[in-house]
XYZ file of C-alpha atoms in Angstrom:
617
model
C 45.080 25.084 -109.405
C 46.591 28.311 -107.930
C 46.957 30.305 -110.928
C 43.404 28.913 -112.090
C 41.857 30.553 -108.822
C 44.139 34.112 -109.336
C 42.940 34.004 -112.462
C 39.296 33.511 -112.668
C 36.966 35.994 -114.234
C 35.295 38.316 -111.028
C 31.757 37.214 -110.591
C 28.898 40.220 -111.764
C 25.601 39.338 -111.364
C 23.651 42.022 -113.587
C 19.562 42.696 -112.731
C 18.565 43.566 -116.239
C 14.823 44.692 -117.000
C 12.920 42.079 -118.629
C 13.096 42.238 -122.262
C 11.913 39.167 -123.912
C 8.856 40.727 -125.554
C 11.782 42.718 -127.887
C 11.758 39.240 -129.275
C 8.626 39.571 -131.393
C 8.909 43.011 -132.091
C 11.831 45.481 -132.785
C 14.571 42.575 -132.744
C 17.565 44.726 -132.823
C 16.448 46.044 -129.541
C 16.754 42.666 -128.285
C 19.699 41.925 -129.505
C 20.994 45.364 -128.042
C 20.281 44.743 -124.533
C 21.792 41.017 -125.473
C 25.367 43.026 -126.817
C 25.657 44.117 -123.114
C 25.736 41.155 -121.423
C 28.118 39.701 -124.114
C 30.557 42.429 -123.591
C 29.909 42.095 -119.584
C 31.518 38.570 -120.102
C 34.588 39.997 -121.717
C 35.894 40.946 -118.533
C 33.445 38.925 -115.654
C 31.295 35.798 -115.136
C 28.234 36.917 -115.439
C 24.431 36.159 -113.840
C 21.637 37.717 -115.343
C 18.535 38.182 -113.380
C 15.741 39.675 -114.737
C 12.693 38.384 -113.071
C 11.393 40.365 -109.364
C 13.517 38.969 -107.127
C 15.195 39.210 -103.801
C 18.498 40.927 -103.777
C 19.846 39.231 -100.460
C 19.156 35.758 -101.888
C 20.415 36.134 -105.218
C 23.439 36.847 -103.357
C 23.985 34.159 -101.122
C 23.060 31.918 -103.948
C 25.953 33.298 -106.421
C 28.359 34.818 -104.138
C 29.138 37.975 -106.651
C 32.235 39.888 -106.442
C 30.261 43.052 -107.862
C 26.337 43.537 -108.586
C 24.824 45.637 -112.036
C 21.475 47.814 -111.922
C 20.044 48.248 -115.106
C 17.995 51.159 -115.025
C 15.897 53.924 -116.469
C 14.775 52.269 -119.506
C 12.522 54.221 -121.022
C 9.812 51.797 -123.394
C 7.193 49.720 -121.674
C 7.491 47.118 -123.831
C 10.235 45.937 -121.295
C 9.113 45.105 -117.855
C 11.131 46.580 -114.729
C 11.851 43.538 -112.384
C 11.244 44.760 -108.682
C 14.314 44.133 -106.693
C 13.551 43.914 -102.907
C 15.961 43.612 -99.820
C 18.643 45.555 -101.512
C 20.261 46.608 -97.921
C 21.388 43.449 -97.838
C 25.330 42.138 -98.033
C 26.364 45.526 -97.887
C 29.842 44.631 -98.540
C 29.115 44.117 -102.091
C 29.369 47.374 -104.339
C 26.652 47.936 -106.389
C 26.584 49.968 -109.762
C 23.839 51.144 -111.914
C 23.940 50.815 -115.778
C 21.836 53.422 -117.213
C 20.178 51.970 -120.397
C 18.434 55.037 -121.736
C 18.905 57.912 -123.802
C 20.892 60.907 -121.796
C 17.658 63.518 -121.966
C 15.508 60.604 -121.130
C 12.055 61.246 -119.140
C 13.090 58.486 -116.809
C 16.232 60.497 -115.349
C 14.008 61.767 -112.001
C 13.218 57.348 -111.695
C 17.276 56.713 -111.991
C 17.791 59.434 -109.493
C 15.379 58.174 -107.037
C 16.254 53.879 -108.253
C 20.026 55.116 -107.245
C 19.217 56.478 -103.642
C 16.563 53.912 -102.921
C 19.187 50.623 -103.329
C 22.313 52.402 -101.977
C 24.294 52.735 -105.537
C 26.739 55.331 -105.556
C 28.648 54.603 -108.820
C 26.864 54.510 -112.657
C 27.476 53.952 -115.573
C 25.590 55.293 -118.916
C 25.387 54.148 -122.611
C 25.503 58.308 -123.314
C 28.957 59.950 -123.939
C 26.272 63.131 -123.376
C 24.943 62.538 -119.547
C 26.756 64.943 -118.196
C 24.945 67.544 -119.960
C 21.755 66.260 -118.542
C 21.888 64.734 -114.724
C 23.326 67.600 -112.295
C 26.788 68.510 -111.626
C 26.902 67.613 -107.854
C 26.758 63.437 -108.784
C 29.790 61.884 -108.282
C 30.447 58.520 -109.486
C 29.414 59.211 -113.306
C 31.233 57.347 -115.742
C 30.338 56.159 -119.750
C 30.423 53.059 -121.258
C 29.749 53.959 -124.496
C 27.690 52.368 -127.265
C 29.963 49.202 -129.542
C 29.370 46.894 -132.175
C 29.705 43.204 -132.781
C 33.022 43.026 -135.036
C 31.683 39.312 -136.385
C 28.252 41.277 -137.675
C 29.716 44.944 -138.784
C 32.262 44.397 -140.613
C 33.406 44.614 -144.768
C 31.310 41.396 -146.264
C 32.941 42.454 -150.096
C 29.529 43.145 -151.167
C 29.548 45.383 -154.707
C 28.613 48.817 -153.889
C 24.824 49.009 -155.628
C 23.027 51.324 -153.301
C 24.377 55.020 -153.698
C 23.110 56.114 -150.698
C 21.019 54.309 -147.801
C 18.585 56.199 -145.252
C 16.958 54.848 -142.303
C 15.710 56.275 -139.107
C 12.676 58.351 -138.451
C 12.779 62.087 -139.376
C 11.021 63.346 -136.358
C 11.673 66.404 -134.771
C 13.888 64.603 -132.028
C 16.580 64.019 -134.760
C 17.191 67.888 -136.067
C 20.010 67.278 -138.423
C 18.537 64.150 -140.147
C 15.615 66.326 -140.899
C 17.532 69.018 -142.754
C 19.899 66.149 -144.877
C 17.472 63.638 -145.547
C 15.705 65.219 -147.840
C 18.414 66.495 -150.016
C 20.248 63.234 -150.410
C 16.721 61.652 -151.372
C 15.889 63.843 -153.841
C 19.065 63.911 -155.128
C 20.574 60.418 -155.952
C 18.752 56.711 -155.940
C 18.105 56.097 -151.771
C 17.601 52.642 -149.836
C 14.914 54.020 -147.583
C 14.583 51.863 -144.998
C 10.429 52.840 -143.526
C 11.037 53.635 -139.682
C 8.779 51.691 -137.571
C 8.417 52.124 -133.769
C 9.648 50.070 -131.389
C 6.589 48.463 -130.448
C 4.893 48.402 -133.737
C 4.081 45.070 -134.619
C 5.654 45.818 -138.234
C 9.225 46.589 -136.778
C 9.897 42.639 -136.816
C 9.801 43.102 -140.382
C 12.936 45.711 -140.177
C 16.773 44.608 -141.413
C 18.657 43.821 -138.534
C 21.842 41.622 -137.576
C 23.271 40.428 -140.616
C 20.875 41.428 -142.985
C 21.215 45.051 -142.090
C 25.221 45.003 -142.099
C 25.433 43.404 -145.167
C 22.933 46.283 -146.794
C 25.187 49.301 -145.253
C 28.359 47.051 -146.587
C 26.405 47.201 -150.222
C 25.493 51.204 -149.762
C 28.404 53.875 -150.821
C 27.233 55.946 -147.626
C 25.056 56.117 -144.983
C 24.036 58.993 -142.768
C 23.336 59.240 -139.150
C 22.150 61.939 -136.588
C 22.980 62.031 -133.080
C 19.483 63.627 -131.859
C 19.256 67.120 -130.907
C 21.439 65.962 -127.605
C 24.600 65.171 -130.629
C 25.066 62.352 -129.293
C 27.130 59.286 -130.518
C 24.630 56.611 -131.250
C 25.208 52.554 -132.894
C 24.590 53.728 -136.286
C 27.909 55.692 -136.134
C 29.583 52.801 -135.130
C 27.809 50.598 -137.491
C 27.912 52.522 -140.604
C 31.418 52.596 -140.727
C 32.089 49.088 -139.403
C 30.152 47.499 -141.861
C 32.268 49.115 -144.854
C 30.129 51.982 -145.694
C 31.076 55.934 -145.858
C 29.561 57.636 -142.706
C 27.817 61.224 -143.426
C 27.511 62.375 -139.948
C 26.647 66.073 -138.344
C 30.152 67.714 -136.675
C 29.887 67.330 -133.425
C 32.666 67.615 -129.820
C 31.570 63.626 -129.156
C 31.781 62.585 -133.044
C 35.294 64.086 -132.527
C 36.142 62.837 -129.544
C 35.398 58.908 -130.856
C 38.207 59.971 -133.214
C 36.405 61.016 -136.884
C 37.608 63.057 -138.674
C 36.023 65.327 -141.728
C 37.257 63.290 -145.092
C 39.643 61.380 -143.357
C 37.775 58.850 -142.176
C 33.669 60.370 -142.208
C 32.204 62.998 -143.963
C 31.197 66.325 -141.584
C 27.818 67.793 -143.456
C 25.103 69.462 -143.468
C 22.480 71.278 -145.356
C 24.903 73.897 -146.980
C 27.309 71.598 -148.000
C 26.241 67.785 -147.968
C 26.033 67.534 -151.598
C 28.766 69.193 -152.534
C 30.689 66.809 -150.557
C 29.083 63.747 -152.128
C 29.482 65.083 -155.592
C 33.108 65.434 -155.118
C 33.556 61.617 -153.457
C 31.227 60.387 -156.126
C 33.707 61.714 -158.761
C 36.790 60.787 -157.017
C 36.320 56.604 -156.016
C 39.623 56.292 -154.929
C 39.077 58.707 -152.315
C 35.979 57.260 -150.812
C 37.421 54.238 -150.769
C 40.031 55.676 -148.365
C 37.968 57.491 -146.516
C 35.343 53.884 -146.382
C 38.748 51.798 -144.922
C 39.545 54.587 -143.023
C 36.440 54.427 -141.040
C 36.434 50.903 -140.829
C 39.993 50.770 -139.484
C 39.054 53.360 -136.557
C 35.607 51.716 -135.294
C 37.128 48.036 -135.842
C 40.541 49.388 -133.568
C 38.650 51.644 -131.006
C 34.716 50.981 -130.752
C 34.242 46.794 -130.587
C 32.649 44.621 -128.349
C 36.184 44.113 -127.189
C 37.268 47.951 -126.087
C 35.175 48.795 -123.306
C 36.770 47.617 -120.470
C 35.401 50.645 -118.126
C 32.982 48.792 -115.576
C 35.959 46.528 -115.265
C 38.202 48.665 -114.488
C 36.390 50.962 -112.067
C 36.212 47.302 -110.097
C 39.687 46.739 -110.213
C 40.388 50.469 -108.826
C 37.682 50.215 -106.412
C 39.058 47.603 -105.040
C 42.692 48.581 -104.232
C 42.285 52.782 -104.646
C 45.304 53.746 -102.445
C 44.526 56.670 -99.967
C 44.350 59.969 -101.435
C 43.367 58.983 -104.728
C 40.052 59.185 -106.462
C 38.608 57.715 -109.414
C 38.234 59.335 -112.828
C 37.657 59.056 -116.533
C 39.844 60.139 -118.914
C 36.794 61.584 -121.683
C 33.788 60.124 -123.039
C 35.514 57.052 -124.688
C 38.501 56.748 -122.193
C 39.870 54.567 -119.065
C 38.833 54.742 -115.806
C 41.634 55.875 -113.794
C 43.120 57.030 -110.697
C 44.168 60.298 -109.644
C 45.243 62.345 -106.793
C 42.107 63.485 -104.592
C 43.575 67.192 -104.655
C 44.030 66.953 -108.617
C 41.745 69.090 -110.526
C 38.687 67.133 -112.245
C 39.104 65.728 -115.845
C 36.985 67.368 -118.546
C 34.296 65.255 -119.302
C 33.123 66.766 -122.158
C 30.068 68.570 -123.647
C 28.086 67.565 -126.597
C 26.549 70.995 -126.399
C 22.611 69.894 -127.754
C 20.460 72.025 -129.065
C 17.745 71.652 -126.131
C 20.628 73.081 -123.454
C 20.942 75.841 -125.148
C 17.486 76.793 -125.388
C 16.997 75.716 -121.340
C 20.131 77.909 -120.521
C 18.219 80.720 -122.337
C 15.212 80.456 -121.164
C 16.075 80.567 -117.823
C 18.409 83.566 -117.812
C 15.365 84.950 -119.135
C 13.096 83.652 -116.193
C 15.339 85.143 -113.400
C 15.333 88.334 -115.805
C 11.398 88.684 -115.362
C 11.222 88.264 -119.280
C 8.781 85.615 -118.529
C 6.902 85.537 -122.302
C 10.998 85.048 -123.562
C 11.249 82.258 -121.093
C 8.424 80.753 -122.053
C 8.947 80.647 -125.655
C 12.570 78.542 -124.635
C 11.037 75.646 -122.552
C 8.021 75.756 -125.667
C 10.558 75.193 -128.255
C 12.410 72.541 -126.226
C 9.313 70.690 -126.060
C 9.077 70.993 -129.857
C 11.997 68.256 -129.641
C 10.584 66.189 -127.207
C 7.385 66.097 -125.753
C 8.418 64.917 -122.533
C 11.505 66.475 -121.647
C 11.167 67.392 -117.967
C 13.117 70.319 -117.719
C 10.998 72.077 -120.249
C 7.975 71.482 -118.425
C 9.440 72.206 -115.280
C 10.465 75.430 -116.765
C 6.571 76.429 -118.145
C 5.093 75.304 -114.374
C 7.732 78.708 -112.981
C 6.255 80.668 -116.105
C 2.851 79.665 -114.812
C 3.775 80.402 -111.205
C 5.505 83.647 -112.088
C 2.422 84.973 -114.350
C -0.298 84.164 -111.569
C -1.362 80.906 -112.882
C -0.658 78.203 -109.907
C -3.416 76.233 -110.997
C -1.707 75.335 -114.698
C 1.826 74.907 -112.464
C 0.199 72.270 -110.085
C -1.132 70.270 -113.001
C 2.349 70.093 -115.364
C 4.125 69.535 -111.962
C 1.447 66.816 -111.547
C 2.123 64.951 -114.484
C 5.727 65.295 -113.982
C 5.476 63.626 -110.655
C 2.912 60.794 -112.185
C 5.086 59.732 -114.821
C 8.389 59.320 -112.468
C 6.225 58.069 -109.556
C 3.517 55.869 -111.362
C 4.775 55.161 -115.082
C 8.333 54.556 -114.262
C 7.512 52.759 -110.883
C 10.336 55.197 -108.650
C 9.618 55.884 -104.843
C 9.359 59.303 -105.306
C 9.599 61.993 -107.789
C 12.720 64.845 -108.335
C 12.597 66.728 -105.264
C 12.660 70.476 -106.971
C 9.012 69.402 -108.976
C 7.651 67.990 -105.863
C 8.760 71.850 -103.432
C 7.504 73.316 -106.176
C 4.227 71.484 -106.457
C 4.044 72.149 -102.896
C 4.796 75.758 -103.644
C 1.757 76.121 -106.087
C -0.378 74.135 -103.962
C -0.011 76.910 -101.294
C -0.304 79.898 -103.951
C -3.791 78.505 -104.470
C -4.637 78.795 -101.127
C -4.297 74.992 -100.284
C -1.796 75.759 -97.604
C -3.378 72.987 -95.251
C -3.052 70.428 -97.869
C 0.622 71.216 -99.266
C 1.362 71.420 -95.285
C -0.106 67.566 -95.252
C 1.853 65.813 -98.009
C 5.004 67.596 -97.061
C 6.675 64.390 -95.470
C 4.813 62.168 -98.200
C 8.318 60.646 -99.764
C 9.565 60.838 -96.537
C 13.378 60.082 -98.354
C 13.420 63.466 -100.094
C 15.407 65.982 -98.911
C 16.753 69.241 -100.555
C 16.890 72.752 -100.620
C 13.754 73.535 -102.108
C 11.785 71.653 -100.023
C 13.901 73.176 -97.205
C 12.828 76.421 -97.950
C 8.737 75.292 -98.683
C 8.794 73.453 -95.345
C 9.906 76.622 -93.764
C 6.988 78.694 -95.575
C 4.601 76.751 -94.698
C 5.219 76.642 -91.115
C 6.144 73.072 -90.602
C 7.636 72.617 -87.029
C 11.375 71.136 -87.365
C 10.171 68.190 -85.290
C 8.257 66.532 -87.465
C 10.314 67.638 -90.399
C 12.037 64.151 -92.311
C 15.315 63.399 -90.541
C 18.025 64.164 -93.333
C 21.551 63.302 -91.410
C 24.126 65.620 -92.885
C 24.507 67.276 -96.010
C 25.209 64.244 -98.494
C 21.719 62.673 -98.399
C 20.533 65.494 -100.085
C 19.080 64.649 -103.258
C 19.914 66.078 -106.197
C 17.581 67.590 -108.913
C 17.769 67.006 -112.677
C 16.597 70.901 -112.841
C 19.607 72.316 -110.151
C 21.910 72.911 -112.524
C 19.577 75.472 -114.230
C 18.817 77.209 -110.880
C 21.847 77.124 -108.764
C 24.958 79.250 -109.397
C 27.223 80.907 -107.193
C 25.055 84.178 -106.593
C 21.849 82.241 -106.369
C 19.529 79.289 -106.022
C 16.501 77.546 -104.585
C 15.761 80.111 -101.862
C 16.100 83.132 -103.733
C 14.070 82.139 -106.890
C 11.064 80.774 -104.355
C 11.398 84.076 -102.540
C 10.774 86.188 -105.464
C 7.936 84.216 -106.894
C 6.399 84.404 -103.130
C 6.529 88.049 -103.606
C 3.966 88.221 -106.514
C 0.530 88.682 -106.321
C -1.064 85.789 -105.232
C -4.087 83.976 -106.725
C -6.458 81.278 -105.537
C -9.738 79.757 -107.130
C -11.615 82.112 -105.100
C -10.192 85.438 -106.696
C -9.686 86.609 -109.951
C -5.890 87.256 -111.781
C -4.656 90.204 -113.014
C -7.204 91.209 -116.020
C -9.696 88.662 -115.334
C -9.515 86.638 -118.621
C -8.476 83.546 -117.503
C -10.635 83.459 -114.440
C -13.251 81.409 -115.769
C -11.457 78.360 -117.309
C -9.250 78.409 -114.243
C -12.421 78.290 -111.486
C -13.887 75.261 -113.760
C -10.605 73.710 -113.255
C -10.618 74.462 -110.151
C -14.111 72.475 -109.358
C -12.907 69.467 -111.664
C -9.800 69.269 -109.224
C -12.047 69.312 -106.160
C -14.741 66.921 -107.296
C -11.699 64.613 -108.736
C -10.493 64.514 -105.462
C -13.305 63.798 -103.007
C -13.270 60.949 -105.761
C -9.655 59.805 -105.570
C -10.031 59.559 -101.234
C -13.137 57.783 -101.496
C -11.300 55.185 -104.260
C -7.672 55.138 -101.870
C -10.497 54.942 -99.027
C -11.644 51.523 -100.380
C -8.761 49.886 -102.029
C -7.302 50.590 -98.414
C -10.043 49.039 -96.699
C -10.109 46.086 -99.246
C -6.352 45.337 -98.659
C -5.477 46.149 -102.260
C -3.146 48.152 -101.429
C -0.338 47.046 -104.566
C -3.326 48.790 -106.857
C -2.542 51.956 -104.213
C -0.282 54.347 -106.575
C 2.452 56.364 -105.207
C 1.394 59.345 -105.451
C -1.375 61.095 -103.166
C -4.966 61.703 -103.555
C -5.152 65.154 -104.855
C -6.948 66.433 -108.125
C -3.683 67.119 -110.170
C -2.522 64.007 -109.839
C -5.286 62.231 -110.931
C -5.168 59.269 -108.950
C -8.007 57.077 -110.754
C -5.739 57.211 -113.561
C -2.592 55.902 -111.568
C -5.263 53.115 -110.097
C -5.627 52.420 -113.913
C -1.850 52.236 -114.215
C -1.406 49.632 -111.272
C -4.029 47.987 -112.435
C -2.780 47.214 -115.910
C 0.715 46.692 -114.527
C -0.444 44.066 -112.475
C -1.996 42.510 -115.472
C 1.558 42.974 -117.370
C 2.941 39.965 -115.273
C 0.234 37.688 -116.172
C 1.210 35.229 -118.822
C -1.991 36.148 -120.827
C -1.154 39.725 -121.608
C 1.749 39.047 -123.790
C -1.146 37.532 -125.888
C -3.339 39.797 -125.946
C -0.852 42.385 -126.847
C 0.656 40.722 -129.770
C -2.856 40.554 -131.047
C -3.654 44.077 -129.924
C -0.549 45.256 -131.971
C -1.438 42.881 -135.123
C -4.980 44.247 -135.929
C -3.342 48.075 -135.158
C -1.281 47.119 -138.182
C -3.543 45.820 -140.214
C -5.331 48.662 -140.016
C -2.611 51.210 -140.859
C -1.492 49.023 -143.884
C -5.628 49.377 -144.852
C -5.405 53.224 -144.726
C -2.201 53.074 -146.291
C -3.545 50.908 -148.897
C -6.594 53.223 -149.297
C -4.544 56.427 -149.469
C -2.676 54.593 -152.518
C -5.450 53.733 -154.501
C -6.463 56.433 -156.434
C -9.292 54.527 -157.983
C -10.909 53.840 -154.205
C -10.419 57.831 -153.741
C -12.818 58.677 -156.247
């Protein structure tokens, strides 16, 4: 009975986003989220919660030995659970799982999630997330993406598909949009159609089985890592199910252990048919290079070898004094080291987007601001969203006299962390620096007002915009010392040894300022900015008057989190609560299943119609 109780699993109890509508659309999503609670149970007992909840009771009903955040999934076809009470059993430790891609929109929300319920350790699906949440976060480990060794694997399928494609060749995914179309033109493809993950005709794609046993019938299969070049499933897959992985070169591809025609091919444009060619003439080859590939992900990258929230526990539990915990690389242990020891490398998967950012903003504290400008613009080209290229247009717009264009991009910023994502409060930098444009249109009073309006936020930005616009120290958010600073996804961009927060502010507060009332520099812009101007106002005499009456009408869980001014366009956010509130009845899984089957039968229509050349004429 003794060595029954020493040995028993350590109990997790995991709050995982509710997922079940994956069920009727992009399956393999489903089965994704389902991979992680299956490897979870490698190592623990595991409880999964994902329905709003309270945090204290789930506790004293399981008793775990460790809890699991999910966070900062990034597709509302999932519903966040709210998790209330989360001060409670303190003597639990807490960790955060982040399920989302490493440049996701929702980093700000994971930022804020982590502060709000007291979680100082996470862990991310990304071997790239260093690159993208700020240097100053401690407790930032990977647990990187696996496979199911009883679904990829070598089925002895005959080799009848020369070369298989799938994925969407959006701008996102850089190096699948320069290979694709070579390899497609050149020999007889399996194109797989790329669906989104809500569309109502991504049921219809191969996954599980289906899909392994097509890569284990395909002689190779390529994957991109995004413009982040990162390590995704498919490079995992590929090669686990038997099939020759064509893959871009990358430091994280390397660091998972392939290796250019040992065990993967390294390609692109220039040379990625060459390379075929050659294996297509020499079989004997590929086949090495096919087992060789198999033998690495089936040895290094299972379901079974990712023991790293596990052992972070185990450390955590027993860390002897003067050690600290530490990862050795994107795929390697968690470990313990001496506190004075210098930090492990953790790696760099050196993305296209960071190198445009880390241009454009040596050109921003150049005063090249047109140069600048074009580097945010072109990281946009890769993703729409990506907040540090919008953050990085608002300071062109504040540094070219155009506060009014600022306070709207910093607007939406702050919506879609607030509002879409459901955080308590934005990334502190965008909200001091919506506070800073507010002011450089004259609307000192105002940005003075919502100054202590996510009362939690604290940091140096905000420091400095408190101090500018006169707010007396007293009523000034009480901070305690230095760690409950937050940090900003966009620090690492602005703060280096010789400068930072202050000093950038302090130049732009130097320029000519410009308010509705007056005209910029040249006068062209003048009129589209004053009509913007009188939109904002009228938009917000009618945001009070609606925050006014949902107040007054105790509706206040339609209230959004974000104040009543005109960039934020709060009768939109109403619109968001509203139809969130909705989301949690049991009708509007319905309605959007039938929503989402007439949208396809109308694209197949079109489709149809566009094929047709008889209906054409």
């Amino acid at each position: 009975m003794d060595s029954n109780v020493n040995h028993r699993k350590p109990k997790l109890v995991f709050f995982q986003w509710d997922h079940s509508p994956y069920s009727r659309y992009a399956k393999y999503m489903m089965q994704h989220v389902l991979d992680h609670v299956r490897c979870l149970e490698q190592h623990f007992e595991v409880v999964v919660v994902n329905e709003d909840c309270d945090y204290g009771r789930i506790c004293d009903r399981h008793e775990p030995d460790l809890t699991l955040f999910e966070l900062g999934y990034q597709l509302n076809v999932s519903h966040r659970i709210d998790i209330r009470n989360t001060s409670a059993h303190p003597q639990i430790p807490k960790a955060g799982l982040l399920n989302a891609d490493s440049w996701s929109w929702t980093r700000a929300g994971i930022l804020s999630d982590l502060d709000r319920w007291g979680i100082g350790v996470c862990f991310s699906i990304c071997t790239t997330i260093h690159d993208y949440l700020p240097n100053s976060l401690d407790g930032l480990y990977i647990w990187p993406n696996f496979i199911d060794p009883a679904v990829f694997r070598d089925y002895g399928a005959e080799k009848s598909v020369p070369v298989m494609l799938t994925g969407a060749q959006v701008a996102l995914y850089p190096w699948r949009r320069r290979v694709f179309p070579l390899l497609s033109q050149s020999y007889p493809c399996l194109v797989c159609p790329p669906h989104t993950y809500a569309d109502a005709r991504a049921a219809q794609a191969l996954t599980g089985e289906r899909y392994a046993r097509t890569l284990n019938a395909s002689l190779f299969v390529p994957s991109c890592g995004t413009m982040a070049r990162e390590i995704v499933r498919k490079h995992f897959e590929i090669p686990g199910a038997g099939s020759c992985l064509i893959a871009e070169r990358t430091p994280m591809a390397e660091a998972a252990g392939f290796a250019h025609m040992d065990n993967c091919i390294f390609a692109d444009r220039d040379d990625v048919l060459d390379l075929v060619d050659s294996l297509m003439r020499d079989s004997d080859k590929l086949r090495r290079i096919t087992a060789a590939g198999h033998d690495l992900v089936h040895s290094r990258h299972t379901i079974a070898h990712r023991p790293q929230i596990h052992q972070w526990f185990q450390l955590h539990k027993a860390l002897p004094p003067g050690r600290r915990i530490e990862q050795e690389g994107p795929f390697g242990d968690i470990v313990a080291v001496e506190r004075a020891a210098p930090r492990l490398p953790v790696g760099s998967g050196r993305g296209a987007d960071r190198t445009l950012l880390a241009n454009g903003y040596a050109s921003l504290w150049q005063g090249e601001f047109r140069t600048a400008r074009k580097g945010f613009s072109d990281c946009l080209a890769y993703v729409a969203d990506l907040p540090e290229g919008l953050f990085g247009l608002a300071l062109c717009d504040l540094a070219e006299g155009e506060p009014a264009e600022a306070a709207i991009r910093l607007g939406r910023l702050i919506e879609r962390t607030t509002v879409v994502h459901g955080a308590q409060d934005p990334d502190p930098a965008e909200w001091a620096v919506y506070l800073f444009a507010l002011s450089r249109l004259g609307r000192d009073g105002e940005a003075r007002r919502l100054t202590d309006w996510y009362p939690r936020l604290s940091h140096p930005a905000l420091d400095h915009i408190r101090g500018l616009l006169l707010v007396p120290p007293d009523i000034r958010p009480k901070t305690g010392d230095a760690l409950s600073m937050r940090p900003s996804i966009h620090d690492r961009y602005i703060v280096t040894k010789a400068r930072g927060w202050t000093e950038l502010l302090t130049e732009f507060s130097r320029l000519q300022p410009w308010s509705s009332g007056s005209v910029p520099k040249g006068g062209r812009r003048a009129p589209a900015a004053l009509c913007r101007a009188g939109v904002a106002t009228a938009r917000q005499l009618l945001a009070r008057a609606t925050e006014f009456i949902l107040t007054r009408a105790c509706l206040t869980a339609l209230r959004p989190n974000v104040p009543s001014t005109g960039e934020l366009d709060y009768l939109r956010n109403v619109a968001r609560q509203v139809r969130r509130a909705i989301y949690k009845t049991p009708f509007w899984n319905l309605a959007a299943d039938t929503r989402r089957f007439l949208k396809a039968r109308r694209e197949r229509r079109e489709l149809f119609r566009h094929a047709d050349p008889a209906q054409n004429e």
